[in-house]
Short mmCIF file of C-alpha atoms and ligand atoms in Angstrom, two decimals:
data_model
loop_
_atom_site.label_atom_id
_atom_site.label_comp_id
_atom_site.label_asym_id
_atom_site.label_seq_id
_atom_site.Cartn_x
_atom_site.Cartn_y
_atom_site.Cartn_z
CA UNK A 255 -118.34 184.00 129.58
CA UNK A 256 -118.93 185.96 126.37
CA UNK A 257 -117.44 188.44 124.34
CA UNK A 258 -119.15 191.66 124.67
CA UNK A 259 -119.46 194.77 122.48
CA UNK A 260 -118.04 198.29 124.16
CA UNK A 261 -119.98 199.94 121.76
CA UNK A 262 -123.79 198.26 121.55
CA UNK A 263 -123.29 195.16 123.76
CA UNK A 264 -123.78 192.81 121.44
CA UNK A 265 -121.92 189.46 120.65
CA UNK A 266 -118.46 190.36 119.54
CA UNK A 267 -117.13 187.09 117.35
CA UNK A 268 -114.22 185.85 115.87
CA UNK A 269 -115.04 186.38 112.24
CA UNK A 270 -112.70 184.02 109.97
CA UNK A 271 -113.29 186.65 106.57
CA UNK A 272 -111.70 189.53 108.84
CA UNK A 273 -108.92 187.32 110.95
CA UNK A 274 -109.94 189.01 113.77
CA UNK A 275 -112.96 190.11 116.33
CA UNK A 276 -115.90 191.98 114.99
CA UNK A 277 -119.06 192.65 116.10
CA UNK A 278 -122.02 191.85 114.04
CA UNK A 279 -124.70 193.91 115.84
CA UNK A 280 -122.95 197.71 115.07
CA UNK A 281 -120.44 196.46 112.52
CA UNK A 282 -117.19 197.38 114.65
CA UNK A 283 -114.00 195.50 114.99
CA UNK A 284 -111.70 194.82 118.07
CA UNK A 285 -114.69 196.04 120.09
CA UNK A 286 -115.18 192.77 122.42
CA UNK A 287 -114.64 192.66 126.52
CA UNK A 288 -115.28 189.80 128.40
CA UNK A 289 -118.06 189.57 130.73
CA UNK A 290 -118.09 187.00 132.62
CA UNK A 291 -121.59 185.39 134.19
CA UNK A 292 -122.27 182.16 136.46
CA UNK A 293 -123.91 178.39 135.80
CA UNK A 294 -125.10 177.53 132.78
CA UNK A 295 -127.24 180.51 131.85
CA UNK A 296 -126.71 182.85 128.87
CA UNK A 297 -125.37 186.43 129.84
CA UNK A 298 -127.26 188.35 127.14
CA UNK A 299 -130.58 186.95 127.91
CA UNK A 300 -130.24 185.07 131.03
CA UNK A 301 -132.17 181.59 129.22
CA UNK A 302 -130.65 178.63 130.16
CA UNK A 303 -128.42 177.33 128.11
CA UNK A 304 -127.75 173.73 126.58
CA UNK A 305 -124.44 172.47 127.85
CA UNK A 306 -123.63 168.72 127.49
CA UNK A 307 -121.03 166.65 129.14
CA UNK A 308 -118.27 168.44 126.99
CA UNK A 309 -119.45 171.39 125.77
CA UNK A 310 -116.99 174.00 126.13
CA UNK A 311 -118.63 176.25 123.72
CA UNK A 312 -121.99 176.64 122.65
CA UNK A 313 -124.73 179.27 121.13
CA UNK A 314 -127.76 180.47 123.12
CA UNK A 315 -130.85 178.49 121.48
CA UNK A 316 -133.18 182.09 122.25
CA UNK A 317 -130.73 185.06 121.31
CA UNK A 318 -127.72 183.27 119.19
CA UNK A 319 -125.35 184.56 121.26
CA UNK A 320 -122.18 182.09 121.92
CA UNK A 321 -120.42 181.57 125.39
CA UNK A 322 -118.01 180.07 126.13
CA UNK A 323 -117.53 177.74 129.33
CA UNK A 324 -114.26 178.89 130.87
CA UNK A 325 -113.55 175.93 133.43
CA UNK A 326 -113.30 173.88 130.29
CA UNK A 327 -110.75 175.96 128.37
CA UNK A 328 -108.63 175.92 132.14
CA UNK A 329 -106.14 174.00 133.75
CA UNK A 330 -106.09 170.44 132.41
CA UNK A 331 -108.38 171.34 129.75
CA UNK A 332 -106.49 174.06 128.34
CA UNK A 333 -105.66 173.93 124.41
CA UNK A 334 -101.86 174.39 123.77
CA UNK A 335 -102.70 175.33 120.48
CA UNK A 336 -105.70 176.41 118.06
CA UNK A 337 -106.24 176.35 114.33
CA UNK A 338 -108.18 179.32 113.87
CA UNK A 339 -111.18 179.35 111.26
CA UNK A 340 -110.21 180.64 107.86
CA UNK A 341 -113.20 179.53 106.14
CA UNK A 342 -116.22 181.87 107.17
CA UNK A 343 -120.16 181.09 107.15
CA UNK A 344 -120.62 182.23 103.94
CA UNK A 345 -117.69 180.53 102.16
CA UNK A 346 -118.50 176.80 103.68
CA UNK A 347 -122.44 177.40 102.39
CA UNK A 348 -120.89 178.51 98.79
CA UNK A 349 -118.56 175.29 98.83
CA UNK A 350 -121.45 172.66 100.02
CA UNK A 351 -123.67 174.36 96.98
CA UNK A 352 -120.95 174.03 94.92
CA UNK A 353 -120.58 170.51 95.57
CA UNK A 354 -124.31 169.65 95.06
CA UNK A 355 -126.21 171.83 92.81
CA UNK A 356 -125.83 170.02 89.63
CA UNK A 357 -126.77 166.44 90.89
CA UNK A 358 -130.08 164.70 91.09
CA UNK A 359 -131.74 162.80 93.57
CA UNK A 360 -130.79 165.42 96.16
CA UNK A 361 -133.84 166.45 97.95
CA UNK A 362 -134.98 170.06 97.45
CA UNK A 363 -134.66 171.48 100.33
CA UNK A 364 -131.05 170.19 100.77
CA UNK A 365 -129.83 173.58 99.86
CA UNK A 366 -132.04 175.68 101.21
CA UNK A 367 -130.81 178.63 103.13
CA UNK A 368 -133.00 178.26 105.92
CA UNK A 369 -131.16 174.32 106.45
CA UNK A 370 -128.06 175.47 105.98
CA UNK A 371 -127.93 178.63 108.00
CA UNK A 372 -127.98 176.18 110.81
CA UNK A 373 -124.40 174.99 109.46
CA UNK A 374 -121.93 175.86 113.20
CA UNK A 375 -118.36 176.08 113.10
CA UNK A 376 -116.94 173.47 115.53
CA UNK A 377 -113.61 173.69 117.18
CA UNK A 378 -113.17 169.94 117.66
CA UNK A 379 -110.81 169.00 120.12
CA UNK A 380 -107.98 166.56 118.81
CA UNK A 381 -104.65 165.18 120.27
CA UNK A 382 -101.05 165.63 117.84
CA UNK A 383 -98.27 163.49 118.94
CA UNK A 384 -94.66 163.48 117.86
CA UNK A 385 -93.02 160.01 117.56
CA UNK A 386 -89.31 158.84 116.93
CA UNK A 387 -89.97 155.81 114.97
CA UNK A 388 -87.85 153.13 113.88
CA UNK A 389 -89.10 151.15 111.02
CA UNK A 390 -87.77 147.37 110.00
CA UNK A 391 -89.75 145.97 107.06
CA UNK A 392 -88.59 142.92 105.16
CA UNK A 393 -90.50 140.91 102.02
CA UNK A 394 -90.06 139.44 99.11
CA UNK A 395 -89.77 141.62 96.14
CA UNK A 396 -91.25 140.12 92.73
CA UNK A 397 -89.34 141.04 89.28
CA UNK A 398 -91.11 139.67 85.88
CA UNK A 399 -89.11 139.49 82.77
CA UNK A 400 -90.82 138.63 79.81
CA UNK A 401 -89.57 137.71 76.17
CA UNK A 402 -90.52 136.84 72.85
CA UNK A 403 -87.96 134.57 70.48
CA UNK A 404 -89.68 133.03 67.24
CA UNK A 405 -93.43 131.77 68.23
CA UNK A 406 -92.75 130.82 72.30
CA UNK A 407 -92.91 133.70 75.28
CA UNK A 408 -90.31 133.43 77.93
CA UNK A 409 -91.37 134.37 81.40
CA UNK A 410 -88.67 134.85 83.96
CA UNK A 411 -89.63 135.70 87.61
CA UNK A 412 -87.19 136.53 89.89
CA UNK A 413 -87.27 136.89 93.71
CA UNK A 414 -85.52 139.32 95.97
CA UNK A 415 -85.36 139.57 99.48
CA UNK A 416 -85.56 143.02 100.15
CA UNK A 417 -84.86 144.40 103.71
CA UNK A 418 -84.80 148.16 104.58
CA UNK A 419 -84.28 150.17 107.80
CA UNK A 420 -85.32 153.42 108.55
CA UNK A 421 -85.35 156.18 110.94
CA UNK A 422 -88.50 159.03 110.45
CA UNK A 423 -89.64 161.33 113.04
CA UNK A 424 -93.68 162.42 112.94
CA UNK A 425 -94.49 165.23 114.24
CA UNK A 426 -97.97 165.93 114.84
CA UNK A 427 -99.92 162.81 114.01
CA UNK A 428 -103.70 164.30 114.71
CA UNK A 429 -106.14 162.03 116.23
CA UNK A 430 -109.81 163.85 117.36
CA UNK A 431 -110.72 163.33 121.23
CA UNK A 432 -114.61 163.85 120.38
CA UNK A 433 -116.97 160.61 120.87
CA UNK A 434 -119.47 162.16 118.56
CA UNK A 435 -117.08 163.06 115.61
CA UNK A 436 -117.09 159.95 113.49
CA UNK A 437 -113.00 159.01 113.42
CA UNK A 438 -113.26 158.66 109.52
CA UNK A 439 -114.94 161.49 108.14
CA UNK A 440 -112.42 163.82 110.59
CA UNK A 441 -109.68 161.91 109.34
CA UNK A 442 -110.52 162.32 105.89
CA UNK A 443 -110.37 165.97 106.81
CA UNK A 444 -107.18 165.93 106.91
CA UNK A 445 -104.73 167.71 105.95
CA UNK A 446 -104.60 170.55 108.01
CA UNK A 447 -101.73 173.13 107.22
CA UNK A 448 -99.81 173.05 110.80
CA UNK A 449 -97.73 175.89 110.42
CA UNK A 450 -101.30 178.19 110.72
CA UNK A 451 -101.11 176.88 114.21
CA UNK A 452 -101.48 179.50 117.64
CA UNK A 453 -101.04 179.26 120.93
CA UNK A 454 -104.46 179.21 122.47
CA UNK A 455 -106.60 182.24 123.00
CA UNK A 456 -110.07 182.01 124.05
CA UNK A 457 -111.68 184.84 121.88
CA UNK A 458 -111.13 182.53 118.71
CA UNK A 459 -114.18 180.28 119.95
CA UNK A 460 -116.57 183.41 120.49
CA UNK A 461 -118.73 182.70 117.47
CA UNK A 462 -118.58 178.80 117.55
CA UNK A 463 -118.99 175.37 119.27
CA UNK A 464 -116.36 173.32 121.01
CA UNK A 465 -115.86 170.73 123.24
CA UNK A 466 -112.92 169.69 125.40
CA UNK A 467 -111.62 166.58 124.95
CA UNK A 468 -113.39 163.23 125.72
CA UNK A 469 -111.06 161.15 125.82
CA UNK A 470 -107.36 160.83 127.54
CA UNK A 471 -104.13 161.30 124.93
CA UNK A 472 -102.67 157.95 126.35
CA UNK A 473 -105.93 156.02 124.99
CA UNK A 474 -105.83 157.94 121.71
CA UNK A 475 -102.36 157.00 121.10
CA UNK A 476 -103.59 153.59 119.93
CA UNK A 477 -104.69 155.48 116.60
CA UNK A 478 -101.90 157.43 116.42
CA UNK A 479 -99.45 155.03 116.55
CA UNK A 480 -101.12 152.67 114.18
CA UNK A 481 -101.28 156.18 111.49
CA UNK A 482 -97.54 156.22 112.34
CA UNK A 483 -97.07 152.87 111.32
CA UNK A 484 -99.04 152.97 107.98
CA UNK A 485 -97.11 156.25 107.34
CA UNK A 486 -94.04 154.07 107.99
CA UNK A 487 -95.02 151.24 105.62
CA UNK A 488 -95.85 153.85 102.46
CA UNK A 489 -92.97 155.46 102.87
CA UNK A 490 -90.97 152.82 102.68
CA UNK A 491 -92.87 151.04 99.58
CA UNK A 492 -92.54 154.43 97.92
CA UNK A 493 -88.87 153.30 97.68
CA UNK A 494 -89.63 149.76 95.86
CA UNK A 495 -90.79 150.26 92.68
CA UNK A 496 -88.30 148.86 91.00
CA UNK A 497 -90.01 145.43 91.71
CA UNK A 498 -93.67 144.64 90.55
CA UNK A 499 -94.67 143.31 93.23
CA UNK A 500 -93.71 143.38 97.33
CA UNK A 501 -95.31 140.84 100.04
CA UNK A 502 -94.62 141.94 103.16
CA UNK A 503 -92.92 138.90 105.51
CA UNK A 504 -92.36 141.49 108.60
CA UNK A 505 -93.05 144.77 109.39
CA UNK A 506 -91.96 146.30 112.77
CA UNK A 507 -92.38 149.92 113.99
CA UNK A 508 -90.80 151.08 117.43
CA UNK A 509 -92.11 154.25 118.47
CA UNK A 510 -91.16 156.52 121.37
CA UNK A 511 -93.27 159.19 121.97
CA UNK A 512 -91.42 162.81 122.10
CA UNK A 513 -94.81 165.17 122.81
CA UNK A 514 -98.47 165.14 122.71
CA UNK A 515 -100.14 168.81 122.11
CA UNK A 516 -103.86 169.15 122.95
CA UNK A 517 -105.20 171.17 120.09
CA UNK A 518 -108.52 172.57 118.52
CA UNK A 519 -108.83 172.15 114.82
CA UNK A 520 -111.78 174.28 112.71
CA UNK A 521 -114.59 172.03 111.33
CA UNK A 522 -118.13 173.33 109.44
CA UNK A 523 -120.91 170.83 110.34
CA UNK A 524 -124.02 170.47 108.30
CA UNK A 525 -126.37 168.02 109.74
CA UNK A 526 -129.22 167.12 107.51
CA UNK A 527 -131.92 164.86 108.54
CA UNK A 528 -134.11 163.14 105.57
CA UNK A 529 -136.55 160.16 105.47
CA UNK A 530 -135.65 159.80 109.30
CA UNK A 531 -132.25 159.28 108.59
CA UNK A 532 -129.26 161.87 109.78
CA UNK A 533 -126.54 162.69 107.20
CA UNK A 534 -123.36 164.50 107.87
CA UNK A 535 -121.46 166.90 106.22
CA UNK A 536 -117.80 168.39 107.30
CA UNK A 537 -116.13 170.56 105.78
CA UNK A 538 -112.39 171.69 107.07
CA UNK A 539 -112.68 175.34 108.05
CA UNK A 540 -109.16 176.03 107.23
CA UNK A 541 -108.96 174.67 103.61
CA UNK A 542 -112.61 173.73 102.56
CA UNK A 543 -112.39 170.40 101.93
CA UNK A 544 -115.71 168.52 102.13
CA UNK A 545 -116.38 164.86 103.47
CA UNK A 546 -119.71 163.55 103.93
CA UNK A 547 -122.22 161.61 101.83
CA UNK A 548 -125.85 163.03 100.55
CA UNK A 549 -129.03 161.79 100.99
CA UNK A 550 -130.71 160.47 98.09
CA UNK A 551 -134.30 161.34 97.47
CA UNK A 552 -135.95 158.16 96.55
CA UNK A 553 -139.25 159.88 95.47
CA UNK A 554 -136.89 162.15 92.55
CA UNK A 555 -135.25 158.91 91.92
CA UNK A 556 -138.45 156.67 91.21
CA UNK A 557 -140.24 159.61 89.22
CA UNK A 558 -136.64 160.13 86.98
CA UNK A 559 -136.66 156.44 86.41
CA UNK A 560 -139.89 155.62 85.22
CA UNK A 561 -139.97 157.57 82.48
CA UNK A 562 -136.49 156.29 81.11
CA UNK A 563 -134.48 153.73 81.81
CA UNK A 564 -131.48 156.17 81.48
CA UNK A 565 -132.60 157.15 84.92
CA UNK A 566 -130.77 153.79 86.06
CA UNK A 567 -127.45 154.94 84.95
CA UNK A 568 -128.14 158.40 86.39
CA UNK A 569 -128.00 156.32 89.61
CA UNK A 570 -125.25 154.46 88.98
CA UNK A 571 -123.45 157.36 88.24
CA UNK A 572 -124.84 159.13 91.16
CA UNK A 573 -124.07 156.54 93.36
CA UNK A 574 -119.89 156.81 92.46
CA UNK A 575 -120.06 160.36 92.66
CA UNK A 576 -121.19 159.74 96.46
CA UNK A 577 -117.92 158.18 96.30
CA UNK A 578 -115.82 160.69 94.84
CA UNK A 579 -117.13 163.10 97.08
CA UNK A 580 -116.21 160.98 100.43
ZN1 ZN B 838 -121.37 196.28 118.80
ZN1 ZN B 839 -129.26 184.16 125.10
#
């Protein structure tokens, strides 16, 4: 199925910039019907088009336009909810530039506009679970006194068993049900602001990719209950700083889950392939944050360091910025 113009038949899209549909083609909003077609073909061109396993959105490789595969929106595969894209096109290039125009070692045609054009707006799919969770931690809390009288320093240490209960309900813990997101980079994503949250409509992935989920919420609860319990444990250190030091003797979380919500969260992909190599870059298409880590271009780095040996600080610094940036 895709979104078709009234007016030119064109593509109608959701465009993020506008919060609303729009078509590109004659430049007119709320103009979109559905038309619906059948198989895996394209409906503006009739090309076939490239649907994998889990594709539930995708754009035609000849004429750009995007469909969307409606038995995987349906029935079990139906989103409760959908974070719709605030971040447009244009935005996540400026932000990615942003990031990298100043630093070395990238190679040049990192930032090209013809690469990054080919940046898509995923809808990846993701499961949020509430949990009542009751937390029991108990350790040993370490207290250091120290003193000075004449020419001799006094250290006291002192030990406190320190016990604490507590009752926290999480609501929402996001895990992503795609096999070929990489579980880090989407969870350093995070946070999304919830609250931007809709109930699912099917014209907000008209203009992107998406996939339904690949995996079932009961085997993705493993990760969220183990975010539940690290949750647990900070919160509850976050209340022991009067000591210097805790060591944890026991920890124990019970959790009862309340509600899992099957939900499609807005993600900017640029994948950029260099010296054989694939990188990634994400970048959350509701705030803009950006995870990933750059290539380095080993033929910029050899030339810069052969004619100084400042070049091997450039690196090192280089190399930590890669950090920051993750
Ligand atoms: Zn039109
Ligand atoms: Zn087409």
């Amino acid at each position: 199925m895709i979104f078709k113009c009234v007016n030119c038949g064109g593509n109608v899209i959701y465009s993020p910039e506008k919060a609303g549909m729009y078509c590109p083609y004659c430049d007119s909003d709320e103009s979109g019907e559905k038309a619906q077609g059948a198989g895996f073909t394209c409906i503006s061109c009739g090309a076939p088009l490239e649907v994998e396993e889990f594709t539930s959105a995708c754009k035609c490789k000849y004429c750009g336009s995007y469909s969307i595969l409606e038995e995987r929106v349906e029935g079990e595969f139906t989103p409760h909810l959908v974070l719709p894209f605030k971040v447009g096109k244009k935005q996540a290039k400026e932000k990615i530039v942003e990031q990298f125009k100043k630093k070395r070692f990238i190679p040049s045609d990192f930032l090209s506009e013809a690469k990054m054009e080919k940046m898509e707006g995923n809808y990846v799919p993701f499961f949020m679970y509430d949990y009542d969770c009751k937390y029991h931690y108990e350790g040993i809390g370490k207290k250091v006194r120290v003193w000075r009288s004449g020419n001799t320093e006094y250290t006291e240490t002192s030990l406190y068993k320190v016990e604490r209960n507590m009752d926290v309900d999480f609501a929402g813990i996001p895990v992503d049900a795609s096999k070929g997101m990489k579980d880090d980079m989407m969870d350093l994503l995070e946070p999304y602001d919830y609250q931007a949250l809709e109930q699912f409509q099917d014209k907000y992935l008209s203009g992107f990719l998406s996939e339904r989920y690949n995996m079932g919420s009961e085997e993705l609860s493993i990760r969220a209950r183990e975010k539940a319990k690290k949750d647990a444990e900070s919160m509850i250190k976050s209340t022991l700083t009067a000591y210097q030091s805790v060591k944890t003797e026991s920890d124990e979380a019970n959790l009862s889950l309340k509600d899992t919500k099957y939900s499609l969260l807005p993600v900017w992909s640029y994948l950029y392939e260099y010296g054989g190599k694939k990188y990634e870059f994400h970048l959350n298409g509701q705030t803009g944050k950006l995870v990933g880590e750059p290539p380095i271009s080993t033929k910029k780095v050899v030339a810069y360091s052969t004619t100084t040996f400042l070049g091997v600080f450039a690196i090192l610094n280089f190399l930590r910025m890669i950090l920051e940036v993750i």
